[in-house]
Coordinates of C-alpha atoms in Angstrom, one line a residue:
M1 CA 97.0 133.6 122.7
A2 CA 96.1 130.7 125.2
S3 CA 99.8 129.6 127.4
R4 CA 101.6 126.5 126.9
A5 CA 104.2 123.7 127.6
R6 CA 107.4 124.1 126.4
V7 CA 110.4 121.8 127.1
R8 CA 113.8 123.1 124.6
A9 CA 114.0 120.5 121.8
P10 CA 116.8 117.9 122.1
E11 CA 119.5 118.2 118.6
L12 CA 118.8 116.0 115.8
V13 CA 121.4 113.4 116.1
G14 CA 121.5 110.5 112.8
A15 CA 124.0 108.1 112.1
G16 CA 122.6 107.9 108.8
G17 CA 122.6 111.5 107.6
W18 CA 121.0 113.6 106.7
I19 CA 118.3 113.4 102.8
N20 CA 117.4 115.8 100.9
T21 CA 120.4 119.6 101.8
G22 CA 122.4 119.0 99.3
G23 CA 124.6 117.7 101.4
K24 CA 124.6 120.0 104.4
T25 CA 124.5 119.2 108.1
L26 CA 120.8 120.7 109.6
T27 CA 120.9 121.7 113.3
L28 CA 118.5 123.0 115.4
A29 CA 119.9 126.5 115.7
E30 CA 120.5 127.7 112.1
L31 CA 116.8 126.2 112.1
R32 CA 115.6 129.1 115.4
G33 CA 113.6 131.5 113.7
K34 CA 111.2 128.6 112.2
I35 CA 108.2 126.3 112.9
V36 CA 109.7 123.2 112.8
V37 CA 107.6 119.8 112.9
L38 CA 109.2 116.8 113.0
D39 CA 107.9 113.5 110.9
F40 CA 109.0 110.4 112.8
W41 CA 108.4 107.7 110.0
T42 CA 109.5 105.0 108.9
F43 CA 109.5 104.2 105.4
C44 CA 107.0 100.5 105.7
C45 CA 104.3 101.9 108.0
I46 CA 101.2 102.8 106.2
N47 CA 100.2 104.8 108.9
C48 CA 103.4 107.1 108.6
L49 CA 102.9 106.9 104.3
H50 CA 99.0 108.5 105.7
V51 CA 100.6 111.6 107.6
L52 CA 103.1 112.1 104.1
D53 CA 99.8 113.2 101.5
E54 CA 98.3 114.9 105.3
L55 CA 101.2 117.1 105.8
R56 CA 102.1 118.4 101.7
E57 CA 99.1 120.9 101.7
L58 CA 100.4 122.3 105.7
E59 CA 103.9 122.0 103.9
E60 CA 103.1 124.3 100.8
K61 CA 100.8 126.2 103.0
H62 CA 104.0 127.8 104.8
R63 CA 106.9 127.2 102.7
D64 CA 108.8 129.8 104.1
T65 CA 108.1 129.9 107.4
L66 CA 107.5 126.0 108.6
V67 CA 110.2 123.5 108.1
I68 CA 109.2 120.1 108.8
V69 CA 111.5 117.8 108.8
G70 CA 111.4 113.5 108.9
V71 CA 113.3 111.9 111.4
H72 CA 113.6 107.9 109.7
S73 CA 113.6 106.1 112.2
P74 CA 113.4 101.9 111.2
K75 CA 111.4 98.4 112.7
F76 CA 112.4 96.1 110.2
V77 CA 116.4 95.8 109.7
H78 CA 116.1 96.7 105.5
E79 CA 114.8 99.8 107.0
A80 CA 118.3 101.2 108.9
E81 CA 120.0 100.6 105.3
H82 CA 120.3 104.1 104.0
Q83 CA 120.4 103.8 100.4
A84 CA 116.8 102.0 101.1
V85 CA 115.6 105.4 103.0
V86 CA 117.2 107.3 100.0
D87 CA 114.9 105.3 97.8
A88 CA 112.3 105.7 100.3
V89 CA 112.7 109.5 100.4
A90 CA 112.7 109.4 96.4
R91 CA 109.6 106.5 96.0
Y92 CA 107.0 108.8 98.2
D93 CA 108.1 112.3 97.2
V94 CA 109.1 113.5 100.2
R95 CA 110.1 117.3 99.6
H96 CA 111.6 118.4 102.9
P97 CA 115.0 116.5 104.7
V98 CA 115.3 114.2 106.0
L99 CA 118.2 112.7 109.1
D100 CA 118.9 108.7 108.8
D101 CA 118.8 107.8 112.2
P102 CA 119.6 104.6 111.6
E103 CA 120.2 104.0 115.7
L104 CA 116.7 105.8 117.4
A105 CA 119.5 108.2 119.3
T106 CA 116.7 111.3 118.5
W107 CA 113.0 108.5 118.9
K108 CA 115.4 107.9 121.1
Q109 CA 115.7 111.7 122.8
Y110 CA 112.2 112.4 122.0
A111 CA 110.6 110.4 124.4
V112 CA 109.1 108.6 121.1
R113 CA 106.5 105.2 121.6
A114 CA 105.3 104.8 118.1
W115 CA 105.3 106.2 113.8
P116 CA 103.9 108.2 112.8
T117 CA 105.1 110.8 115.2
L118 CA 104.9 114.8 114.5
V119 CA 106.5 117.3 117.4
V120 CA 105.9 120.7 117.4
I121 CA 109.1 123.1 117.9
D122 CA 108.4 127.0 117.7
P123 CA 110.5 129.4 116.4
E124 CA 112.5 130.2 120.3
G125 CA 113.1 126.1 119.7
Y126 CA 110.8 124.3 122.5
V127 CA 108.9 121.3 122.3
V128 CA 105.1 123.0 122.0
A129 CA 103.5 119.6 121.1
Q130 CA 103.0 116.5 120.2
H131 CA 100.4 114.3 118.0
A132 CA 100.1 110.7 117.9
G133 CA 99.2 108.6 114.1
E134 CA 96.9 109.9 111.7
G135 CA 94.1 112.9 111.8
H136 CA 96.3 115.7 113.4
A137 CA 97.5 117.9 110.2
H138 CA 94.2 120.3 111.4
A139 CA 95.2 121.0 114.5
I140 CA 99.0 121.4 113.4
A141 CA 97.3 123.7 111.1
A142 CA 96.0 125.9 113.8
L143 CA 99.2 126.2 115.8
V144 CA 101.1 127.0 113.4
D145 CA 99.2 129.9 112.0
E146 CA 99.6 130.3 116.5
L147 CA 102.5 129.7 116.5
E148 CA 102.7 132.3 113.4
A149 CA 101.1 135.2 115.3
E150 CA 103.6 135.1 118.2
H151 CA 105.6 134.8 117.6
A152 CA 105.5 137.7 114.7
A153 CA 105.1 140.4 117.6
K154 CA 107.8 139.6 120.0
G155 CA 110.4 139.6 116.1
A156 CA 111.6 135.6 116.5
L157 CA 109.9 134.8 113.2
R158 CA 112.0 135.2 109.8
R159 CA 110.6 134.0 106.9
G160 CA 112.3 132.7 104.1
D161 CA 112.9 129.6 102.4
G162 CA 113.9 126.5 104.0
P163 CA 116.3 124.4 104.0
Y164 CA 115.1 121.4 101.6
V165 CA 117.3 120.6 98.0
P166 CA 115.8 118.5 95.8
P167 CA 117.2 115.7 94.5
V168 CA 117.9 115.0 90.8
A169 CA 115.7 112.6 88.8
E170 CA 116.6 109.3 86.8
P171 CA 115.0 109.5 83.8
G172 CA 113.5 105.6 82.9
A173 CA 110.4 104.1 81.9
L174 CA 109.6 102.6 85.0
R175 CA 110.3 104.8 88.4
F176 CA 109.6 102.3 91.4
P177 CA 106.9 100.0 89.7
G178 CA 104.1 98.5 91.6
K179 CA 102.5 95.0 90.1
A180 CA 102.0 93.5 87.3
L181 CA 100.1 91.5 84.9
R182 CA 100.9 89.4 82.3
L183 CA 98.7 89.8 79.4
A184 CA 96.0 87.2 77.7
G185 CA 98.0 88.3 74.1
G186 CA 101.0 88.6 75.2
G187 CA 103.2 91.3 77.2
Y188 CA 102.5 93.6 80.2
L189 CA 100.5 96.3 82.0
V190 CA 102.4 96.9 84.8
A191 CA 101.4 99.9 87.5
D192 CA 104.4 102.0 87.3
S193 CA 103.1 104.2 90.6
G194 CA 106.3 107.4 90.9
H195 CA 104.7 108.0 87.2
H196 CA 101.2 107.9 88.9
S197 CA 100.3 105.7 85.9
L198 CA 99.9 102.5 84.0
V199 CA 102.3 101.2 81.3
E200 CA 101.5 98.2 78.8
L201 CA 105.5 96.3 78.2
A202 CA 106.5 94.5 75.0
E203 CA 107.4 90.3 75.5
D204 CA 110.6 91.6 76.5
G205 CA 109.5 93.3 79.7
E206 CA 111.5 96.8 78.9
T207 CA 109.8 98.2 75.8
V208 CA 106.6 100.1 76.7
L209 CA 103.8 100.2 73.9
R210 CA 101.1 102.1 76.1
R211 CA 101.3 104.5 78.6
I212 CA 97.6 104.7 80.7
G213 CA 97.6 108.0 82.3
S214 CA 99.2 111.4 82.4
G215 CA 102.1 111.3 84.8
E216 CA 100.9 113.9 86.3
R217 CA 99.7 112.9 90.7
G218 CA 95.5 113.4 90.8
F219 CA 92.6 112.0 90.5
L220 CA 91.1 111.8 87.0
D221 CA 89.0 109.8 84.4
G222 CA 89.0 109.5 81.0
T223 CA 91.5 108.6 78.3
G224 CA 94.1 107.0 78.9
E225 CA 96.0 109.9 77.8
Q226 CA 93.5 112.0 80.1
A227 CA 93.6 110.2 82.7
R228 CA 95.2 110.8 86.9
F229 CA 96.5 108.4 89.2
S230 CA 98.1 108.8 92.7
E231 CA 101.0 106.2 93.7
P232 CA 99.1 102.9 91.7
Q233 CA 99.8 99.6 92.6
G234 CA 97.6 97.0 92.6
L235 CA 96.3 95.5 89.1
A236 CA 93.2 92.9 88.2
L237 CA 91.9 91.1 84.9
L238 CA 88.3 90.5 85.8
P239 CA 85.9 88.1 83.7
D240 CA 85.0 91.3 81.7
G241 CA 89.0 91.7 79.7
S242 CA 88.9 94.7 81.6
V243 CA 91.1 95.7 84.1
V244 CA 91.1 97.0 88.2
V245 CA 93.3 98.5 89.0
A246 CA 94.1 99.5 93.1
D247 CA 94.7 103.6 93.3
T248 CA 96.2 103.4 96.7
V249 CA 96.3 107.4 97.2
N250 CA 93.8 108.0 95.7
H251 CA 91.7 105.4 98.0
A252 CA 89.7 104.6 95.4
L253 CA 89.1 101.3 92.5
R254 CA 89.9 102.2 88.7
R255 CA 89.0 100.5 85.6
Y256 CA 91.0 100.3 82.6
D257 CA 89.4 98.3 79.7
P258 CA 92.0 97.3 77.3
V259 CA 89.6 97.9 73.8
S260 CA 89.1 101.4 74.2
G261 CA 91.7 102.8 77.2
E262 CA 89.0 104.5 78.9
V263 CA 89.7 104.9 82.7
S264 CA 86.5 105.1 85.2
T265 CA 86.3 104.5 88.7
L266 CA 84.5 101.6 90.4
A267 CA 84.5 102.7 94.0
G268 CA 86.1 105.5 96.8
T269 CA 85.4 108.2 96.9
G270 CA 88.7 109.8 96.8
R271 CA 88.3 110.8 100.6
Q272 CA 90.6 108.3 103.3
W273 CA 88.1 106.0 105.2
W274 CA 88.2 107.2 109.6
Q275 CA 87.0 104.9 112.2
N276 CA 83.1 105.0 112.2
S277 CA 82.7 105.6 108.6
P278 CA 80.6 103.9 106.5
A279 CA 81.9 100.2 105.9
S280 CA 79.7 99.1 103.1
G281 CA 77.4 100.1 100.8
P282 CA 77.7 101.3 96.6
A283 CA 80.7 101.8 96.3
R284 CA 81.8 105.4 94.8
E285 CA 79.2 106.3 97.8
V286 CA 82.4 104.8 100.2
D287 CA 85.9 106.1 101.4
L288 CA 88.3 103.6 101.8
S289 CA 91.7 102.7 102.9
S290 CA 95.3 103.0 101.1
P291 CA 93.4 99.8 98.3
W292 CA 97.2 98.2 97.6
D293 CA 96.5 95.2 95.5
V294 CA 93.6 93.5 93.9
A295 CA 92.8 89.8 93.0
W296 CA 89.5 88.1 91.3
F297 CA 88.3 85.0 94.5
D298 CA 85.2 83.7 94.5
G299 CA 82.7 85.8 92.5
A300 CA 84.3 89.5 93.8
V301 CA 87.2 91.9 93.8
W302 CA 88.7 91.5 96.9
I303 CA 90.8 94.6 97.9
A304 CA 94.2 94.3 100.6
M305 CA 92.7 97.3 102.6
A306 CA 96.4 97.8 104.0
G307 CA 95.3 101.4 106.1
T308 CA 92.9 99.8 107.4
H309 CA 94.8 96.6 108.3
Q310 CA 91.4 95.0 106.4
L311 CA 90.2 92.9 103.7
W312 CA 87.1 94.6 100.9
T313 CA 85.1 93.5 98.2
Y314 CA 84.1 94.8 95.3
D315 CA 81.1 93.4 93.7
P316 CA 80.5 94.7 90.4
R317 CA 77.0 93.6 89.4
S318 CA 75.6 94.8 92.8
G319 CA 78.1 97.4 92.8
T320 CA 79.0 97.8 96.3
V321 CA 82.2 97.3 98.6
G322 CA 82.2 96.5 101.9
V323 CA 84.3 95.0 104.9
A324 CA 85.5 90.7 104.1
A325 CA 87.7 90.1 106.9
G326 CA 89.7 92.2 109.8
T327 CA 88.9 94.1 112.7
T328 CA 90.7 97.7 111.4
N329 CA 93.0 95.8 115.1
E330 CA 96.5 95.4 113.9
G331 CA 98.3 92.3 114.4
L332 CA 97.9 88.0 113.6
V333 CA 94.7 86.5 114.6
D334 CA 93.5 84.0 112.2
G335 CA 89.5 82.6 112.5
P336 CA 87.2 83.3 110.9
A337 CA 86.9 86.9 108.9
A338 CA 85.5 88.4 111.4
E339 CA 87.7 88.1 113.9
A340 CA 90.4 87.7 112.4
W341 CA 93.7 91.1 112.8
F342 CA 95.9 91.6 109.9
A343 CA 98.5 94.2 109.1
Q344 CA 98.9 96.4 106.0
P345 CA 97.9 92.9 103.8
S346 CA 99.4 94.0 100.6
G347 CA 99.2 91.3 98.2
L348 CA 97.3 89.5 97.1
A349 CA 96.8 86.0 94.0
A350 CA 94.1 83.8 94.0
G351 CA 94.0 79.9 93.4
A352 CA 91.9 77.3 92.7
D353 CA 90.0 76.9 96.5
R354 CA 92.1 79.8 98.8
L355 CA 92.9 83.7 98.4
W356 CA 96.7 84.1 99.6
I357 CA 97.8 87.3 101.5
A358 CA 100.7 89.2 101.9
D359 CA 100.4 89.8 105.9
S360 CA 102.7 92.9 105.3
E361 CA 103.6 94.6 108.9
T362 CA 103.1 90.6 110.0
S363 CA 105.8 89.6 107.7
A364 CA 103.4 86.5 107.1
L365 CA 101.7 84.5 104.2
R366 CA 98.3 83.8 105.3
W367 CA 95.0 82.6 103.6
V368 CA 91.1 82.8 102.6
E369 CA 89.4 79.7 102.1
A370 CA 86.9 79.7 99.6
G371 CA 83.4 79.2 100.8
T372 CA 83.9 80.1 104.3
H373 CA 86.2 83.0 104.2
E374 CA 88.0 81.9 107.4
I375 CA 91.9 83.0 108.0
R376 CA 94.5 80.6 107.9
T377 CA 98.5 81.7 108.9
A378 CA 101.0 79.4 107.2
V379 CA 103.5 82.0 108.2
G380 CA 105.2 84.7 110.2
T381 CA 104.3 85.2 113.7
G382 CA 103.1 88.4 114.6
L383 CA 104.2 91.7 114.1
F384 CA 108.2 91.1 115.6
D385 CA 110.1 89.0 114.3
F386 CA 110.8 88.2 111.0
G387 CA 114.0 87.5 109.2
H388 CA 115.6 85.4 106.4
R389 CA 114.7 81.4 107.6
D390 CA 113.7 78.6 105.6
G391 CA 112.5 75.1 106.3
A392 CA 109.6 73.6 108.5
A393 CA 107.1 77.1 107.2
G394 CA 106.4 77.1 111.3
Q395 CA 110.0 79.0 111.9
A396 CA 110.2 79.9 108.5
L397 CA 110.8 83.6 108.6
L398 CA 110.1 86.2 106.1
Q399 CA 110.5 90.2 106.0
H400 CA 107.5 92.6 104.9
P401 CA 106.8 90.8 102.3
L402 CA 104.8 92.6 99.3
G403 CA 103.3 90.6 96.7
V404 CA 102.8 86.7 96.4
T405 CA 102.4 84.0 93.0
V406 CA 101.0 81.2 93.1
L407 CA 102.7 78.9 90.9
P408 CA 101.8 76.1 87.9
D409 CA 102.1 73.5 90.7
G410 CA 100.3 75.3 93.2
S411 CA 102.9 76.3 95.3
V412 CA 103.3 80.2 96.4
A413 CA 106.2 82.6 95.1
V414 CA 106.5 85.4 97.4
A415 CA 108.1 88.8 96.9
D416 CA 110.3 89.0 100.1
T417 CA 110.6 92.8 99.7
Y418 CA 112.5 93.6 102.7
N419 CA 115.1 89.9 101.8
H420 CA 115.6 91.6 98.5
A421 CA 113.9 87.6 97.4
L422 CA 111.8 85.6 95.9
R423 CA 110.5 82.4 99.0
R424 CA 108.0 79.3 98.0
Y425 CA 106.1 77.9 100.3
D426 CA 104.7 74.6 99.4
P427 CA 101.3 72.8 100.5
A428 CA 101.6 70.3 100.6
S429 CA 105.3 70.3 102.4
G430 CA 104.4 73.2 104.8
Q431 CA 107.9 73.9 103.3
V432 CA 109.4 77.1 102.4
S433 CA 113.1 77.6 100.4
T434 CA 114.9 80.5 98.1
L435 CA 114.6 81.0 94.7
A436 CA 115.9 84.5 94.2
T437 CA 118.6 86.4 95.9
D438 CA 119.6 89.9 94.3
L439 CA 116.3 91.7 94.6
R440 CA 116.1 95.0 95.1
E441 CA 112.5 95.6 97.1
P442 CA 110.5 93.4 94.6
S443 CA 107.1 94.3 95.2
G444 CA 105.1 91.9 92.9
A445 CA 106.1 88.8 90.3
V446 CA 103.5 87.0 87.2
V447 CA 103.9 83.1 85.6
A448 CA 105.2 83.7 82.4
D449 CA 105.7 80.6 79.6
G450 CA 107.0 78.9 82.9
D451 CA 109.3 80.9 84.3
I452 CA 108.0 84.1 86.8
V453 CA 109.1 87.6 86.0
V454 CA 109.6 89.5 89.0
V455 CA 108.9 93.8 90.2
E456 CA 112.4 95.1 90.7
S457 CA 110.1 98.5 92.9
A458 CA 113.6 100.0 93.8
R459 CA 115.3 99.0 90.9
H460 CA 112.4 99.9 88.0
R461 CA 112.1 97.2 86.0
L462 CA 111.1 93.4 85.4
T463 CA 113.3 90.5 85.5
R464 CA 112.5 87.8 84.4
L465 CA 113.9 84.5 85.9
R466 CA 113.3 80.6 85.2
L467 CA 112.5 79.1 87.7
P468 CA 114.3 76.5 89.5
E469 CA 114.8 73.7 90.2
E470 CA 116.6 72.9 93.5
A471 CA 115.9 75.4 96.1
L472 CA 119.6 78.3 96.7
K473 CA 121.2 78.2 100.1
V474 CA 120.8 80.9 102.7
A475 CA 122.5 81.8 105.6
A476 CA 119.5 82.2 108.5
T477 CA 118.9 84.8 110.4
A478 CA 116.1 86.3 112.9
H479 CA 115.9 89.5 114.4
R480 CA 113.2 91.7 116.3
T481 CA 112.2 95.3 115.8
R482 CA 114.1 97.3 117.1
R483 CA 112.8 99.4 120.0
P484 CA 114.0 99.8 123.1
P485 CA 111.7 98.3 126.0
T486 CA 109.7 100.4 128.0
E487 CA 110.5 98.7 131.5
V488 CA 107.8 99.3 134.3
A489 CA 107.2 97.5 138.2
P490 CA 105.7 94.4 138.3
G491 CA 101.9 94.2 139.3
T492 CA 99.7 97.4 138.8
L493 CA 100.6 99.8 135.0
R494 CA 98.8 103.0 135.2
L495 CA 97.9 103.8 131.3
D496 CA 96.7 107.0 130.4
V497 CA 95.9 107.8 126.7
I498 CA 96.8 111.7 126.7
F499 CA 94.4 113.7 124.4
T500 CA 94.4 118.0 124.9
P501 CA 91.3 119.1 121.9
P502 CA 92.8 121.2 119.5
A503 CA 92.2 124.9 119.9
G504 CA 88.1 125.9 119.1
Q505 CA 87.5 122.1 119.0
K506 CA 85.9 120.1 122.4
L507 CA 85.1 116.7 122.4
D508 CA 82.3 115.0 121.0
G509 CA 79.8 113.0 122.4
T510 CA 77.4 113.3 119.8
Y511 CA 77.0 110.4 118.0
G512 CA 78.1 107.9 120.4
P513 CA 81.1 108.1 122.6
A514 CA 84.1 111.0 122.2
T515 CA 86.5 107.9 123.2
R516 CA 87.3 104.7 122.7
L517 CA 90.3 103.0 124.2
L518 CA 90.9 99.2 123.7
V519 CA 94.2 97.3 125.2
S520 CA 95.4 93.2 124.4
S521 CA 98.8 91.7 124.6
T522 CA 100.9 89.5 122.9
P523 CA 101.3 87.2 124.9
P524 CA 98.0 87.3 126.3
E525 CA 99.0 85.9 129.4
L526 CA 101.2 89.9 129.8
L527 CA 97.8 90.9 131.3
L528 CA 96.3 89.7 134.0
A529 CA 93.0 92.3 134.3
G530 CA 93.1 95.6 132.3
A531 CA 92.5 94.2 128.3
G532 CA 89.9 95.4 127.0
A533 CA 88.3 97.8 125.5
D534 CA 86.4 100.9 127.5
T535 CA 85.1 104.9 126.4
V536 CA 88.0 106.3 129.0
L537 CA 91.4 107.4 128.0
A538 CA 93.4 105.7 130.9
R539 CA 92.9 102.3 132.4
E540 CA 94.7 100.3 135.7
L541 CA 96.8 97.2 134.1
R542 CA 97.9 94.6 136.4
L543 CA 100.3 92.2 134.1
N544 CA 101.8 89.6 134.7
P545 CA 104.6 88.6 137.4
E546 CA 105.8 85.8 136.3
L547 CA 106.6 86.9 133.1
A548 CA 109.6 89.0 132.5
E549 CA 109.1 91.1 129.2
G550 CA 105.3 91.1 125.7
V551 CA 104.6 93.7 123.9
L552 CA 101.6 96.2 125.0
H553 CA 98.6 96.9 122.1
V554 CA 96.7 99.7 122.3
S555 CA 94.4 102.0 120.3
A556 CA 92.8 105.0 120.9
M557 CA 90.1 107.3 119.1
A558 CA 89.2 110.4 119.8
A559 CA 87.2 111.9 117.8
S560 CA 86.9 116.5 118.9
C561 CA 84.6 119.0 117.1
D562 CA 84.3 122.6 116.8
D563 CA 83.4 124.8 119.7
D564 CA 81.7 127.1 119.3
P565 CA 77.7 127.0 119.1
A566 CA 77.8 129.6 116.2
I567 CA 78.9 127.3 113.8
E568 CA 75.5 125.5 113.0
Y569 CA 77.4 122.3 111.1
P570 CA 80.9 122.4 112.5
T571 CA 83.6 120.2 111.8
C572 CA 85.0 117.0 113.6
H573 CA 87.7 114.9 113.1
V574 CA 89.2 111.4 113.8
H575 CA 92.5 111.1 115.4
Q576 CA 93.4 107.2 116.1
Q577 CA 96.8 105.9 117.2
D578 CA 98.2 102.2 117.3
W579 CA 101.4 101.3 119.5
G580 CA 102.5 98.4 119.9
V581 CA 105.0 99.0 123.3
P582 CA 107.8 96.5 124.1
V583 CA 108.0 96.2 127.9
R584 CA 110.8 94.6 129.9
I585 CA 109.3 94.4 134.0
V586 CA 112.0 95.4 136.2
D587 CA 111.7 96.1 139.5
G588 CA 111.2 99.4 141.0
A589 CA 110.8 100.8 137.3
A590 CA 107.6 102.6 136.4
D591 CA 104.6 102.4 137.7
R592 CA 102.5 104.1 135.0
L593 CA 103.0 103.9 131.2
V594 CA 102.5 106.9 129.3
L595 CA 101.2 107.3 125.3
V596 CA 100.9 111.2 124.0
L597 CA 98.0 111.0 121.3
A598 CA 97.8 114.8 121.3
G599 CA 99.1 117.1 123.5
M600 CA 101.5 117.3 126.4
D601 CA 101.9 115.3 129.2
D602 CA 101.9 118.0 132.2

C-alpha cells in the first residue's frame, strides 16, 4: 500500500445545524471507524449538482463503510437561509447527512477554495485526499477500496448503518416544479421535476388532467405511463405541435406528443458532456450537459446548456446539435457568439428579434440578437455582485434568476429566484422594476389571458397574478459573494494547481496535452502578466500594485488513463474545475497560491 499524506481532520461546525440526521448533531468522533467524504457544495452550483449524481453509486455500494457528509457552504444570501437548504436537500434527493454552514466555518477550517470540493477522511480521522470540481468519482472509489482493505486489516474499520435519517416526504400534485407551458386548448403543461414527470393541469392551475412519466427517475421512451425522466426542467412548443423537454439530469432533450402521449428522445446519449468530447453532430450521438431550458428561436431549438455555460441549438430538420454561443468559460463576456461567456444559463424566452436569457450565476438578464447572434447584457455585471435593486438597468441587481418570459407589451418578466420576486425589464426605457414579491423560489412564468402564472417551485404550485399597472416599491439591497478574500503579496505570485493521478493511472497525452490551465482576472488590469492559456499546471502571475483587490479566474483540466501496458483499451477520465478566487493584495502576505484539483499539497 503506497504511503499517503495524512492531516488530522478539523471538527465539523455549522451554525445552521444538521439535516437528514433525525435532529442529531454529528461529530467526527462518532464517525470514527467509517470512511468519510465531505462534499462542500452550494445548491446554486451546477457542478455541485453533477457531483451529487456522481456520488450516488459510490454511496450505495459502500453504504456500510462510507459516510458522505454534505457541507452546505453558501454563495448567495438566499442560500444562507436554513429553510432554503432544507428545501434544496429534498429537491435534489440528497440521501446523506448535510451540515448547514452559513458562516463558512468548516469551509475555512478545511481551506476550501471552490465549489464543489471533496475531502476524504480515513477511519482514523485523518484527511487523506482532496479533489476540486467534477469527474473524481472513479478516483474516490479506488481510494475507498484501498482504505477499506487497509483499515479492515488494522481492525480500524467499522461496518454497519450510517447516520442518515430520511425526511418525511410531503404529498402533493407537484414537487419542486421547474418550468410551465401554456397549452393552445387551455391549461398548462408543467415540468414536475421532483416527481420526474410532466403534468397537464386544468385552467385552474391545480387540477391534474394527465401525468406523463412513471414518476420514477430514469431514461426510458414509450407511452406516457411508461416513460421516465430525471428532473426535467424546460419546455418549448415546436411548430408541429409537439413539446421539447429539457430532461436535465438525463443530459437529454425529449419529445412529447400531446396527441399520442408518446415520449421519445431527440438529443443526447444520457451521458454528461466533458471537455474534448464532440460539440456537434447527430443529435442522438452527442453528449449534452444539464440542459435547463429550451426555446424555439430563429428556426431552431435553442438550449440553455447550464452544465457547460453555453447555448446550443438543435435542428429538427437535420437532426443535429451544436454549440451556438459560449466557450465553456464561466463568466459574463458579451460580443460575438463564439467569444461570449455565460454562467449557468437557466432560462430562455423568444421575442420578436431577441432570445432572452436568464444567466443565473452572474445574476444577469442577457439576450441573443436574431440573425447576427451577438450576445448582449441588459442587467448584471458578473459572478460576484447580486441583490435586489430597481431603476436604471446599468445599476439594477438580480439574485440568481432562473426564468424569463416575454410580456405582451414587449417587456420582459424575470423570475428572480433567490429574491423570491418577479421583476420586469423594459427595453424601451432601460428600467427595471418589481412586479411581485413573496414568491417562493420562482423558476418560470407564462402569460395567460392578460395575467401571469408563476411557477413557485419551493411552494410546489402555480400562482396566478394580475400584471400590475404600477411597480412595487422595494428597499434596495446589494451583496457580494460571501467567500473571504485570499491575501496575497504584491508583485509576483506563484500559482500551483496540484493534480495527482488516481492510483493505477497516469497523465496521458496520447491525443493531445494531458493538462490545461487558463487564467484571467476581474478586473482584467489586475493581471499585468500571466493571463491566458497553457498546458502547464503552474505559472508565475504578476499582480498590479495599484489595485487593492480583485478576482483571479482559474480553469484547470487534467486527463488521466490506466497505467498498465497490458490493458489494450485503457479507461481515461477528465478532471476539471473552475475557480474564482477573490484576492486582496497585502504587503507581507503569501506569494504562492495553491489550488488542489486532486491530491494533497506537500
